[in-house]
Amino acid sequence: MTKAKIIGLGSYFPKKVLTNKDLEKMVDTTDEWIVTRTGINERRIADENEFTSDMAYEASKNALEDAKIKAEDIDLILVATLTPDYIFPSTACLVQNKLQANNAAAIDIQAACSGYVYALSFAKSLVEQKVYKNVLIVASEKLSSITDYQDRSTCILFGDAASACVVSLNGKGLEIESVYLGADGKMSDLLILPAGGCKKPATLDTVKNKEHFLKMDGKEVYKHAVRRMGEATKKCLEMANLHESDISWLVPHQANERIIDAIAKRFTHLPKEKVYKEVVYKFGNTSASSVGIALDLLKKGNKLKKDEYILLSVFGAGFTFGGCILKNLG
Ligand code: ACO
C-alpha cells in the first residue's frame, strides 16, 4: 500500500521575544535556574491582537507554499490546539475561512502537546484509505493567554508559535511509517486549566482564584513524561519493524531539555547533535506546535539526508502521548 507523506511544512513565530533576563524582572527567578532546569533561553509571545487562528493561518500558508498546492485543494483541516480562539466555533473553521479553503471540512483536535502526532495518525489513515486527498494539519498555541506571569514554576516554560504540514499520498517528502497513540485519563488533574469549561464556568471567583491559568505539578508531570515518551518510542519502533539503531534523528516534544536527554538515553548510537533541541532552546514549550516546528526547521535547514528515519515522541496533558516514525524520501 502506498504510504501517506508529509509533502509540505511550515511554521510561524510571533515577533516579541521574552528572554530569561526579562523574566528575572517579572518573578523571583534567574537565567541560570531556567537554563539549568529546562534548557530554555527565550520564547515568543503573541501580540495582544494576534490569536491562535492568526498564527495557524501564517503557518498554513507556508506549508501550502512548500507543498506547492492551493488552499482549494485541501479536503480536511485538522487544528491541534489547547488554546483555541473560542470553545466554539472551532479554530479549524476560522482557519478554513482565512485560507479560503472552500472545499475543506474542518475540526479541532484537543490532545494538548501530543496534538500534532494525534493529527498525523488521523491524516495518515484518512489519506491511505482514500477518504481525503490532501489533509492540512495545523498546530497553533497562544499559551501566553493561559499562563500566570506571577507563577515562576510555569511562566518560564511556555511560548507562542504555530506549525503546519500537508499530508498526501502524492509527491515527495517525509513518508509516515508508523504512528502510535496513547492516553491515561487517571492523571488529568496534574496538568489542567481548571475553569472555563462547563464544570466551572467563569465567575468573579474563578478569575480571582486564577483558575483560568494552567496549573501543573511539574515534578509528577516530568516523571510521567519520561516514562510515557520512552514507551511510545518503543511501540512506534515495533510497529515500523525498526530498531533504535535505524533512527537518524530523535525529535522529542520540546518541553524541557532534561526530559529530552532522558528519552535520548535509549539511543546510544546517536551523536548529540541528532537529538533535536533547538526549539526548546529558542522557543520554550510551544505545546502541540513543537515537533512540527522542529520538522520544519530540520527540513528547511537541509539537515535531513535521503532515506533517514526521524522519530517523533510526544507527551501532553490528559495525559496523552505518542510517537511517529518518518522516512525522508528526499
Ligand atoms: N526559578 C527559581 N526557582 C524556582 C523556579 C523558578 N522559575 N520554579 C520553581 N523554583 C523553585 C521551587 O520553588 C523549589 O524551591 P524549594 O525547593 O525551595 O521548594 C525548587 O525551585 C525546585 O522546584 P521543583 O519544582 O522541584 O523543580 P524541578 O527541578 O522539578 O523543575 C520544572 C521544575 C522545570 C517545572 C520541571 O519539574 C519540569 O520540567 N517538569 C515537566 C514540565 C513539563 O514539561 N510540562 C509540560 C509537559 S506537557 C506539555 O507540554 C503541556
Short mmCIF file of C-alpha atoms and ligand atoms in Angstrom, two decimals:
data_model
loop_
_atom_site.label_atom_id
_atom_site.label_comp_id
_atom_site.label_asym_id
_atom_site.label_seq_id
_atom_site.Cartn_x
_atom_site.Cartn_y
_atom_site.Cartn_z
CA MET A 1 0.00 0.00 0.00
CA THR A 2 1.27 3.50 -0.83
CA LYS A 3 2.01 5.31 2.40
CA ALA A 4 0.92 8.84 3.28
CA LYS A 5 3.60 11.54 3.23
CA ILE A 6 4.19 14.98 4.62
CA ILE A 7 4.65 16.92 1.38
CA GLY A 8 4.97 20.44 2.80
CA LEU A 9 5.93 22.04 6.11
CA GLY A 10 5.54 25.50 7.62
CA SER A 11 5.82 27.38 10.87
CA TYR A 12 5.21 30.83 12.33
CA PHE A 13 6.69 32.71 15.28
CA PRO A 14 5.37 35.93 16.82
CA LYS A 15 7.93 38.76 16.81
CA LYS A 16 8.09 39.57 20.52
CA VAL A 17 10.90 37.73 22.33
CA LEU A 18 10.65 37.09 26.09
CA THR A 19 14.11 36.26 27.43
CA ASN A 20 15.10 34.72 30.74
CA LYS A 21 16.53 38.13 31.70
CA ASP A 22 13.07 39.66 31.07
CA LEU A 23 11.54 37.01 33.34
CA GLU A 24 14.06 37.86 36.09
CA LYS A 25 12.31 41.25 36.28
CA MET A 26 8.85 39.68 36.49
CA VAL A 27 9.23 36.81 39.00
CA ASP A 28 11.78 35.53 41.52
CA THR A 29 13.94 33.51 39.12
CA THR A 30 17.30 33.58 37.36
CA ASP A 31 18.54 32.90 33.86
CA GLU A 32 20.87 30.28 35.38
CA TRP A 33 17.99 28.42 37.14
CA ILE A 34 15.87 28.35 33.98
CA VAL A 35 18.71 27.21 31.70
CA THR A 36 19.91 24.51 34.13
CA ARG A 37 16.44 23.08 34.84
CA THR A 38 14.89 23.41 31.38
CA GLY A 39 17.41 24.43 28.67
CA ILE A 40 15.11 27.30 27.64
CA ASN A 41 16.79 30.63 26.77
CA GLU A 42 13.88 32.55 25.30
CA ARG A 43 10.35 32.17 23.99
CA ARG A 44 7.98 34.15 21.74
CA ILE A 45 4.85 35.97 22.88
CA ALA A 46 1.99 36.79 20.51
CA ASP A 47 0.74 40.34 20.23
CA GLU A 48 -2.46 41.05 22.17
CA ASN A 49 -4.35 41.22 18.86
CA GLU A 50 -2.74 38.10 17.42
CA PHE A 51 -4.62 34.88 18.11
CA THR A 52 -4.21 31.13 17.65
CA SER A 53 -6.12 31.21 14.33
CA ASP A 54 -3.88 34.04 13.00
CA MET A 55 -0.68 32.14 13.78
CA ALA A 56 -2.28 28.96 12.35
CA TYR A 57 -3.09 30.85 9.15
CA GLU A 58 0.51 32.06 8.72
CA ALA A 59 2.00 28.60 9.32
CA SER A 60 -0.57 27.05 6.94
CA LYS A 61 0.31 29.49 4.15
CA ASN A 62 3.97 28.44 4.47
CA ALA A 63 3.08 24.74 4.42
CA LEU A 64 0.82 25.10 1.36
CA GLU A 65 3.54 27.02 -0.48
CA ASP A 66 6.10 24.36 0.45
CA ALA A 67 3.72 21.60 -0.75
CA LYS A 68 3.00 23.59 -3.92
CA ILE A 69 -0.73 23.18 -3.58
CA LYS A 70 -3.56 25.70 -3.37
CA ALA A 71 -5.93 26.19 -0.45
CA GLU A 72 -8.86 24.92 -2.56
CA ASP A 73 -7.03 21.56 -2.95
CA ILE A 74 -7.28 20.88 0.79
CA ASP A 75 -10.08 18.42 1.73
CA LEU A 76 -9.69 18.45 5.51
CA ILE A 77 -8.17 20.83 8.08
CA LEU A 78 -7.15 19.41 11.46
CA VAL A 79 -6.16 22.05 14.02
CA ALA A 80 -4.35 20.78 17.12
CA THR A 81 -4.57 23.30 19.95
CA LEU A 82 -5.31 23.66 23.65
CA THR A 83 -5.68 27.43 23.30
CA PRO A 84 -8.46 27.79 20.69
CA ASP A 85 -9.76 31.29 19.86
CA TYR A 86 -13.15 30.16 21.27
CA ILE A 87 -14.56 26.99 22.85
CA PHE A 88 -16.72 27.08 19.73
CA PRO A 89 -16.71 27.59 16.80
CA SER A 90 -13.60 25.52 16.19
CA THR A 91 -10.33 27.24 15.32
CA ALA A 92 -10.19 24.91 12.30
CA CYS A 93 -13.29 26.66 10.87
CA LEU A 94 -11.67 30.07 11.43
CA VAL A 95 -8.54 28.88 9.62
CA GLN A 96 -10.64 27.41 6.78
CA ASN A 97 -12.21 30.84 6.28
CA LYS A 98 -8.93 32.77 6.49
CA LEU A 99 -7.35 30.45 3.91
CA GLN A 100 -10.49 30.41 1.73
CA ALA A 101 -10.09 26.62 1.71
CA ASN A 102 -13.66 26.32 0.49
CA ASN A 103 -13.55 22.58 -0.26
CA ALA A 104 -12.25 21.57 3.17
CA ALA A 105 -14.00 20.07 6.17
CA ALA A 106 -12.56 21.39 9.44
CA ILE A 107 -12.22 20.12 13.01
CA ASP A 108 -10.11 20.81 16.11
CA ILE A 109 -8.16 18.12 17.94
CA GLN A 110 -7.60 18.52 21.68
CA ALA A 111 -4.74 16.26 22.71
CA ALA A 112 -2.64 19.01 24.32
CA CYS A 113 1.07 18.75 23.47
CA SER A 114 0.51 15.44 21.64
CA GLY A 115 -1.90 17.05 19.16
CA TYR A 116 0.43 17.15 16.14
CA VAL A 117 1.14 13.41 16.33
CA TYR A 118 -2.54 12.61 17.00
CA ALA A 119 -3.38 14.61 13.86
CA LEU A 120 -0.69 12.79 11.85
CA SER A 121 -2.29 9.47 12.81
CA PHE A 122 -5.77 10.56 11.63
CA ALA A 123 -4.42 12.18 8.46
CA LYS A 124 -2.39 9.05 7.59
CA SER A 125 -5.43 6.76 7.92
CA LEU A 126 -7.78 9.04 6.00
CA VAL A 127 -5.33 9.63 3.17
CA GLU A 128 -4.28 5.98 2.84
CA GLN A 129 -7.93 4.85 2.82
CA LYS A 130 -8.51 7.47 0.11
CA VAL A 131 -11.19 9.28 2.11
CA TYR A 132 -9.30 12.55 1.53
CA LYS A 133 -6.51 13.54 -0.88
CA ASN A 134 -4.85 16.43 0.95
CA VAL A 135 -5.10 16.99 4.69
CA LEU A 136 -3.77 20.19 6.27
CA ILE A 137 -2.54 19.75 9.85
CA VAL A 138 -2.01 22.90 11.88
CA ALA A 139 -0.79 23.10 15.46
CA SER A 140 -1.08 26.56 16.95
CA GLU A 141 -0.83 27.77 20.53
CA LYS A 142 -1.19 31.08 22.30
CA LEU A 143 -0.07 29.66 25.64
CA SER A 144 0.65 33.16 26.95
CA SER A 145 -3.15 33.60 27.18
CA ILE A 146 -3.43 30.89 29.88
CA THR A 147 -0.09 31.47 31.64
CA ASP A 148 0.14 33.20 35.02
CA TYR A 149 3.14 35.54 34.75
CA GLN A 150 3.28 35.68 38.57
CA ASP A 151 3.80 31.91 38.87
CA ARG A 152 7.52 31.25 38.42
CA SER A 153 7.06 27.48 38.23
CA THR A 154 5.11 27.70 34.95
CA CYS A 155 5.65 31.09 33.29
CA ILE A 156 9.27 30.31 32.45
CA LEU A 157 8.29 27.29 30.37
CA PHE A 158 5.77 28.29 27.73
CA GLY A 159 5.77 30.22 24.44
CA ASP A 160 3.51 31.00 21.48
CA ALA A 161 4.00 29.64 17.93
CA ALA A 162 2.42 27.58 15.16
CA SER A 163 3.44 24.80 12.79
CA ALA A 164 1.69 23.14 9.86
CA CYS A 165 2.06 20.38 7.31
CA VAL A 166 0.23 18.92 4.33
CA VAL A 167 -0.33 15.14 4.27
CA SER A 168 -0.99 13.46 0.93
CA LEU A 169 -0.39 10.21 -1.00
CA ASN A 170 1.20 12.02 -3.93
CA GLY A 171 4.53 13.80 -4.05
CA LYS A 172 7.82 13.55 -2.19
CA GLY A 173 8.62 14.37 1.39
CA LEU A 174 8.53 12.57 4.71
CA GLU A 175 6.81 9.19 4.47
CA ILE A 176 4.76 8.32 7.58
CA GLU A 177 5.95 4.82 8.55
CA SER A 178 4.16 4.29 11.86
CA VAL A 179 2.18 6.25 14.43
CA TYR A 180 1.45 5.13 17.98
CA LEU A 181 -1.05 6.97 20.21
CA GLY A 182 -1.82 6.53 23.90
CA ALA A 183 -3.69 8.16 26.78
CA ASP A 184 -4.04 7.90 30.55
CA GLY A 185 -7.01 9.90 31.87
CA LYS A 186 -6.31 8.98 35.52
CA MET A 187 -3.69 11.73 35.64
CA SER A 188 -5.83 14.55 34.25
CA ASP A 189 -5.52 16.72 37.40
CA LEU A 190 -1.73 17.02 37.16
CA LEU A 191 -1.82 19.44 34.23
CA ILE A 192 -5.09 21.30 33.82
CA LEU A 193 -6.89 24.56 33.06
CA PRO A 194 -9.32 24.38 35.99
CA ALA A 195 -12.06 26.83 34.93
CA GLY A 196 -13.82 28.00 31.78
CA GLY A 197 -15.42 24.65 30.88
CA CYS A 198 -18.98 23.57 31.84
CA LYS A 199 -17.76 22.12 35.15
CA LYS A 200 -16.56 25.53 36.33
CA PRO A 201 -17.84 28.35 34.14
CA ALA A 202 -16.19 31.75 34.53
CA THR A 203 -17.28 33.66 37.66
CA LEU A 204 -15.74 36.50 39.64
CA ASP A 205 -14.33 33.85 41.99
CA THR A 206 -12.69 31.77 39.22
CA VAL A 207 -11.00 34.93 37.97
CA LYS A 208 -9.97 35.99 41.49
CA ASN A 209 -8.59 32.49 42.21
CA LYS A 210 -6.62 32.50 38.91
CA GLU A 211 -8.39 29.35 37.71
CA HIS A 212 -8.21 30.47 34.08
CA PHE A 213 -4.45 29.90 34.13
CA LEU A 214 -2.87 26.48 33.61
CA LYS A 215 -1.86 24.57 36.73
CA MET A 216 0.83 21.93 36.71
CA ASP A 217 2.50 19.57 39.16
CA GLY A 218 5.87 19.88 37.41
CA LYS A 219 7.69 17.07 39.24
CA GLU A 220 4.95 14.49 38.62
CA VAL A 221 4.45 15.57 35.00
CA TYR A 222 8.19 15.24 34.46
CA LYS A 223 8.24 11.61 35.70
CA HIS A 224 5.25 10.56 33.59
CA ALA A 225 6.57 12.38 30.51
CA VAL A 226 9.86 10.47 30.63
CA ARG A 227 8.15 7.10 31.18
CA ARG A 228 5.39 7.52 28.60
CA MET A 229 7.58 9.03 25.88
CA GLY A 230 10.04 6.17 26.37
CA GLU A 231 7.21 3.63 25.96
CA ALA A 232 5.88 5.45 22.91
CA THR A 233 9.24 5.37 21.12
CA LYS A 234 9.49 1.61 21.76
CA LYS A 235 5.94 0.89 20.49
CA CYS A 236 6.50 3.03 17.44
CA LEU A 237 9.73 1.21 16.52
CA GLU A 238 7.96 -2.16 16.91
CA MET A 239 5.10 -1.03 14.67
CA ALA A 240 7.56 0.04 11.94
CA ASN A 241 9.69 -3.09 12.42
CA LEU A 242 12.75 -0.94 13.12
CA HIS A 243 15.39 -0.76 15.87
CA GLU A 244 16.81 2.19 17.80
CA SER A 245 19.95 1.98 15.63
CA ASP A 246 17.88 2.63 12.46
CA ILE A 247 16.88 6.09 13.70
CA SER A 248 18.93 9.05 12.44
CA TRP A 249 17.08 11.89 14.20
CA LEU A 250 15.28 11.89 17.54
CA VAL A 251 12.74 14.72 17.87
CA PRO A 252 11.04 14.57 21.28
CA HIS A 253 8.37 17.09 22.36
CA GLN A 254 10.35 20.26 23.09
CA ALA A 255 9.21 20.78 26.70
CA ASN A 256 12.39 20.54 28.70
CA GLU A 257 15.99 19.66 27.78
CA ARG A 258 16.25 17.23 30.70
CA ILE A 259 13.20 15.27 29.51
CA ILE A 260 14.71 15.14 26.00
CA ASP A 261 18.03 13.86 27.40
CA ALA A 262 16.23 11.16 29.39
CA ILE A 263 14.43 9.92 26.23
CA ALA A 264 17.72 10.01 24.28
CA LYS A 265 19.43 7.54 26.69
CA ARG A 266 17.93 4.61 24.77
CA PHE A 267 19.51 5.88 21.51
CA THR A 268 23.16 5.40 22.43
CA HIS A 269 24.33 5.37 18.78
CA LEU A 270 23.01 8.89 18.10
CA PRO A 271 25.51 11.78 18.21
CA LYS A 272 24.21 14.56 20.43
CA GLU A 273 23.53 16.91 17.51
CA LYS A 274 20.99 14.40 16.16
CA VAL A 275 18.86 14.64 19.29
CA TYR A 276 16.89 17.74 18.35
CA LYS A 277 16.68 20.53 20.95
CA GLU A 278 16.79 23.82 19.02
CA VAL A 279 13.09 24.52 19.51
CA VAL A 280 13.16 24.20 23.30
CA TYR A 281 16.26 26.43 23.46
CA LYS A 282 14.77 29.22 21.33
CA PHE A 283 11.01 28.96 21.72
CA GLY A 284 10.35 27.10 25.02
CA ASN A 285 7.42 24.72 25.27
CA THR A 286 5.02 25.55 22.43
CA SER A 287 2.79 22.53 23.18
CA ALA A 288 1.24 20.93 20.06
CA SER A 289 3.33 23.13 17.74
CA SER A 290 6.71 21.98 18.99
CA VAL A 291 7.53 18.84 16.98
CA GLY A 292 6.07 20.40 13.81
CA ILE A 293 8.37 23.41 14.19
CA ALA A 294 11.31 21.05 14.71
CA LEU A 295 10.48 19.14 11.50
CA ASP A 296 10.12 22.36 9.52
CA LEU A 297 13.46 23.73 10.76
CA LEU A 298 15.21 20.40 10.14
CA LYS A 299 13.87 20.06 6.60
CA LYS A 300 14.40 23.69 5.56
CA GLY A 301 17.85 23.73 7.16
CA ASN A 302 18.76 20.84 4.79
CA LYS A 303 19.74 18.74 7.78
CA LEU A 304 17.91 15.58 6.68
CA LYS A 305 19.62 13.12 4.34
CA LYS A 306 17.75 10.87 1.91
CA ASP A 307 16.29 7.68 3.46
CA GLU A 308 16.97 8.82 7.04
CA TYR A 309 14.41 7.85 9.69
CA ILE A 310 13.15 10.51 12.10
CA LEU A 311 11.40 9.56 15.32
CA LEU A 312 8.94 11.98 16.95
CA SER A 313 7.95 11.37 20.55
CA VAL A 314 5.30 13.42 22.37
CA PHE A 315 3.55 13.82 25.71
CA GLY A 316 0.88 16.20 26.95
CA ALA A 317 -1.96 16.97 29.33
CA GLY A 318 -4.65 14.35 29.62
CA PHE A 319 -2.25 12.53 29.76
CA THR A 320 -1.79 11.90 26.07
CA PHE A 321 1.34 10.52 24.45
CA GLY A 322 2.54 9.07 21.17
CA GLY A 323 5.25 8.56 18.65
CA CYS A 324 5.71 8.68 14.91
CA ILE A 325 8.43 7.43 12.56
CA LEU A 326 9.03 9.33 9.31
CA LYS A 327 11.33 8.43 6.42
CA ASN A 328 12.86 11.22 4.37
CA LEU A 329 12.25 10.36 0.72
CA GLY A 330 14.37 13.37 -0.31
N1 ACO B 1 13.12 29.99 39.41
C1 ACO B 1 13.73 29.69 40.56
N2 ACO B 1 13.29 28.74 41.40
C2 ACO B 1 12.19 28.06 41.05
C3 ACO B 1 11.50 28.32 39.84
C4 ACO B 1 11.99 29.33 39.03
N3 ACO B 1 11.43 29.65 37.85
N4 ACO B 1 10.45 27.47 39.77
C5 ACO B 1 10.48 26.71 40.86
N5 ACO B 1 11.53 27.06 41.64
C6 ACO B 1 11.94 26.51 42.92
C7 ACO B 1 10.83 25.79 43.64
O1 ACO B 1 10.04 26.69 44.37
C8 ACO B 1 11.60 24.84 44.52
O2 ACO B 1 12.06 25.54 45.63
P1 ACO B 1 12.05 24.84 47.09
O3 ACO B 1 12.98 23.68 46.95
O4 ACO B 1 12.55 25.93 47.98
O5 ACO B 1 10.63 24.43 47.32
C9 ACO B 1 12.83 24.49 43.67
O6 ACO B 1 12.94 25.53 42.68
C10 ACO B 1 12.72 23.16 42.96
O7 ACO B 1 11.46 23.12 42.33
P2 ACO B 1 11.00 21.87 41.53
O8 ACO B 1 9.59 22.05 41.07
O9 ACO B 1 11.34 20.66 42.32
O10 ACO B 1 11.98 21.98 40.28
P3 ACO B 1 12.25 20.90 39.20
O11 ACO B 1 13.68 20.55 39.17
O12 ACO B 1 11.25 19.78 39.24
O13 ACO B 1 11.99 21.73 37.86
C11 ACO B 1 10.28 22.05 36.22
C12 ACO B 1 10.71 22.32 37.64
C13 ACO B 1 11.27 22.68 35.28
C14 ACO B 1 8.89 22.64 36.01
C15 ACO B 1 10.26 20.51 36.00
O14 ACO B 1 9.52 19.88 37.02
C16 ACO B 1 9.66 20.12 34.69
O15 ACO B 1 10.21 20.42 33.65
N6 ACO B 1 8.52 19.40 34.68
C17 ACO B 1 7.88 18.98 33.45
C18 ACO B 1 7.15 20.14 32.90
C19 ACO B 1 6.72 19.89 31.52
O16 ACO B 1 7.49 19.50 30.70
N7 ACO B 1 5.47 20.15 31.31
C20 ACO B 1 4.89 20.10 30.08
C21 ACO B 1 4.70 18.70 29.55
S1 ACO B 1 3.19 18.55 28.80
C22 ACO B 1 3.01 19.92 27.98
O17 ACO B 1 3.90 20.28 27.29
C23 ACO B 1 1.76 20.74 28.18
#
